[in-house]
Structure formats: C-alpha cells, structure tokens
Amino acid sequence: MEKHYTDSKVKGVSTGTTILAAVFDGGVVIGSDSRASIGGDYISSKTMNKVIQVHDRIFCGIAGSLADAQAVTKAAKSHLSFHSVQMESPPLVVAAASVLKDLCYKNKEELQAGFMTAGWDRKKGPQIYVVALGGMLLNQQVTIGGSGSTYIFGYVDAKYKPNMTREECVQFATNALALAMGRDNVSGGVAHLVVITEKEVEHVVVPGDKLPRFHDE
Amino acid sequence: MALSTVLETPGAGFNFENATRNAALEGLFGGGQTPKPLKTGTTIAGVVFKDGVVLGADTRATSSEVVADKMCAKIHYISPNIYCCGAGTAADTEKTTDLLSSNLSIFSLNSGRNPRVVMAVNILQDMLYRYHGQIGANLILGGVDCTGNHLYTVGPYGDINKVPYLAMGSGDLAALGILEDGFKHNLELEEAKELVRASIHAGIMSDLGSGNNTDICVITKQGVDYIRPYQESEYKDKRNIKYRYRPGTTPVLTEKVVTLKLEVVQEAVQKMDTA
C-alpha cells in the first residue's frame, strides 16, 4: 500500500476527521464523520465509526492515526472494565478520560492520536472531556476536534446554547458535522451520532444524502 | 487475561535481539545493496454473502520484474473456519499468518472451541501495532463463526476495519471498481463467487504486479471450499517436450553392494512399571 502513502505526518491510515460533542439538558451528544484516509489522497474507508464505546455510558471520539487510536481505546476499555469490577460500580466519565490521558501523556513521543470522551455518570451527570495530542485533559460543555473542526468554530460558538433539548442538540450536531464535511476534504461520508442519557444510549446514523444542505449545495 | 498459552505480550518496548545479527549481515554486502524483501504485487479481495464469506486472490509472486512464482498461494489457512489473504511483503504475510494459526490451534485445543474471527483480528492487531508498521503485512481476514459471517482488514500499522467487501494489494483500485459496482447485501453463492472472480480478474488485467491464475476460497457454516485455481490464465504456455525419463533410460554399467557391519555394543532391558 506504499503507493497510497504520501508525505503525511501520520503514518498509515489516518482519520482526518471532524469530531464533536455537546452537553444538553439531561445528556450528551457525541458525533463524528466516517472517512478514513491514507495520505489525503486515498479514502481507505467511507464508513468508519469514530465514536468508540469504552463503557456502558461512556464513548470516545477519535482523531489522528487510526492504529494508535484503536490501540489506546482497546487498552482503555480493558482498564475501565477492570476498574469497574473492582469498584463494583460504573466508572465516572472523568476516570475514563484520565485513563486515556495517562496513556497519551506517558507515550506522547510514539502516539499521534487525540480523543474526546463523552458520557453520563451518577455523580456529575453528562460530561465531556478533551484529551489532546500531548496528554492535556480539559472539561468542556461543547467541543470540536479533528482537521474539519477549523471550519466550524464560528458556527459552534454562535449556535451552541447550554441546556438545549435533545432534539435541538442533535440538530445542532448534525448541522455542524455537515458544514465541516462540506468544506474539509478529509472529512465526509455519513454522520455518526451517539446520544447518551441516564436511561439509554442511542446510535443515530445520518447518511450522506440525508444531511442538511446549505445555500450553495 | 487470555489463556496463558496464547500469544503472550512480551515486555514493554522494542525487541532488539536481532540488531547485532542484522548489522553483521549488512557488513557482508560490503556497503553495497542489501537484498530487497520479496513483495507480492497482488490483488486480493473478499466479499460477505448470504451464507458466508468468499475470498479471492491472484497467484503471481514477483521479484522486481521477474515472476518468481506463477502459482503462489496467497490465501492462508488460519483455522478450520477462518482464512486470510495477504498482500505486502511475502515473508511477513506468510510468517504472521503462520504464527496466528499456531496460536489459534493451541487456543482451540485448550478451550475446546473454534476460534472467533474477532479473536484472530485482535491478536493480529496487537502484534502488528507492537511493531509499528515494520511488518509489511496488509491482510484480509474472513471467516464464519457462531456470531455470523465476518470480513476484516488489518493494516501494517495495526488498524482494523470490519467491512462487507474489500480489496487490497497493488491491484486494489481495479478490483475495488468491480466490487463497488456489483456488491449487494445477501448475495447468493454463485453471484458472490462471480463478483470476486471478476474483481481479481480486473486486478490481473490492469496491474503488472498481479497475474496468472485466480484462487477462490468459500467459507460457510458447512465447511470450506478452497478452489485452486478457480480460473486459469488465458495466457498459459504449452510445454512441447516432456522432461520426465523412464527408469532404465540411463544404462547401468556396474553394480557393487557393500554391507554395513553393525555390532551390538550394549543391551539393556528395563521393565515397564504398570502397577
């Protein structure tokens, strides 16, 4: 597959991506596009789900090198499962984020992956934590990441309101992803959204032709 | 927490056991070109159909511009219900699949179960990730287990993806075109075999690194049908003379028999204790 590889900073398959997460009243929405590419020229997967489940009510959005992200989330999943057996209760979202942060910080020389952990727990309700490339951990109400995020900072800053309803938040997330996919060449495909609340987890997939269209499309 | 006899993760970090050996080998070439690893310029493809999985591959192995092997087997056995197509460096794909197969047979013997495709994929992912892309193996893993029919791709850096159809190797773009056009969910067996055959054929026609015959491997709950070759190349050469000789073609002039003298040095009888 070397012929597909160009001078990309990420070796192998990268998720040039748009990922996004937003807290609403009673839960959190985490979403991503579905394109995985090698070197920005070849799309190796049109339907990759970048929102990975690490526990019952905790999901992780991945960006960067696909191999690194999959290896880290696998290790985190195993660690969290063991942690929750020891504690005899579901892990807190901050615990999941810390596990990822530890892995990213301790191996920062070798790894090239960033994460966005979103979930619900009994102590603090819906939360989002960002774990950046070098291992920084930050708690936010709404956050975007990946190469496609640069095109939607304005939209997110203007349109996000705290305490939206579930429907408003899902619509906000879908619009934001559609706008980013429309401008970023390495983001595209379908929009994967996961809505996490105390009661349940719902996986919504919006196929490319059902995404919202804007004035120039 | 896996069974202790399955591949154990070694200590952290890289394994540099072979570094001095490699340095010595490079010295032997006196600063000239070290031999390049043999790559199988390849077309491999896989499709999930109603009752199982169909895998296909061409049979050409190239050594730069020369065809080194016209009937190379690129579909490797992993377990009775799982087969793997390999593209990339020939030695890497061969050894990686061998290692995986050994590990899974130990697992089968210990647990009394047929391995699941996800288990094979996880072991491969762990191993390839540990070597950070140094093992040049692009693999298509297909199989049928109690949870259904599965097709996975594993890249050299250790990234995996679960897909309904797939092509890899130097002829992948040509093969992918045919697959994208012809694939539907829940194909029948004959349709699926024809689709894979056509996609490998496209790879053979459009890519210099792929060629010769097409192998097909059909995996279903009932068993495996490994058809080798499924379709022979139209461009086979015909050998005009035979190279086999009857016994007696070469006349025997003299014959001498020398008996080996063996003498008994020591004899010991040990009774078996069956108490």
mmCIF file of N, CA and C in Angstrom, chain B residues 37-38 40 88-96:
data_model
loop_
_atom_site.group_PDB
_atom_site.id
_atom_site.type_symbol
_atom_site.label_atom_id
_atom_site.label_comp_id
_atom_site.label_asym_id
_atom_site.label_seq_id
_atom_site.Cartn_x
_atom_site.Cartn_y
_atom_site.Cartn_z
ATOM 1 N N PRO B 37 13.365 -7.121 0.271
ATOM 2 C CA PRO B 37 12.412 -8.194 0.598
ATOM 3 C C PRO B 37 11.454 -8.422 -0.573
ATOM 4 N N LEU B 38 11.095 -9.681 -0.779
ATOM 5 C CA LEU B 38 10.198 -10.036 -1.891
ATOM 6 C C LEU B 38 8.797 -9.512 -1.599
ATOM 7 N N THR B 40 4.808 -9.309 -2.812
ATOM 8 C CA THR B 40 3.881 -9.924 -3.748
ATOM 9 C C THR B 40 3.000 -8.819 -4.281
ATOM 10 N N GLY B 88 1.541 -7.421 0.430
ATOM 11 C CA GLY B 88 2.656 -6.713 1.050
ATOM 12 C C GLY B 88 3.909 -7.556 0.932
ATOM 13 N N THR B 89 4.718 -7.585 1.966
ATOM 14 C CA THR B 89 5.956 -8.355 1.931
ATOM 15 C C THR B 89 5.615 -9.826 2.133
ATOM 16 N N ALA B 90 6.041 -10.673 1.155
ATOM 17 C CA ALA B 90 5.641 -12.089 1.176
ATOM 18 C C ALA B 90 6.014 -12.794 2.469
ATOM 19 N N ALA B 91 7.249 -12.605 2.928
ATOM 20 C CA ALA B 91 7.699 -13.296 4.142
ATOM 21 C C ALA B 91 6.879 -12.869 5.349
ATOM 22 N N ASP B 92 6.587 -11.571 5.438
ATOM 23 C CA ASP B 92 5.817 -11.071 6.578
ATOM 24 C C ASP B 92 4.417 -11.654 6.621
ATOM 25 N N THR B 93 3.735 -11.672 5.477
ATOM 26 C CA THR B 93 2.366 -12.203 5.492
ATOM 27 C C THR B 93 2.391 -13.685 5.822
ATOM 28 N N GLU B 94 3.364 -14.413 5.244
ATOM 29 C CA GLU B 94 3.462 -15.850 5.490
ATOM 30 C C GLU B 94 3.668 -16.154 6.963
ATOM 31 N N LYS B 95 4.665 -15.500 7.568
ATOM 32 C CA LYS B 95 5.006 -15.774 8.961
ATOM 33 C C LYS B 95 3.941 -15.305 9.925
ATOM 34 N N THR B 96 3.373 -14.132 9.655
ATOM 35 C CA THR B 96 2.342 -13.603 10.554
ATOM 36 C C THR B 96 1.143 -14.534 10.585
#
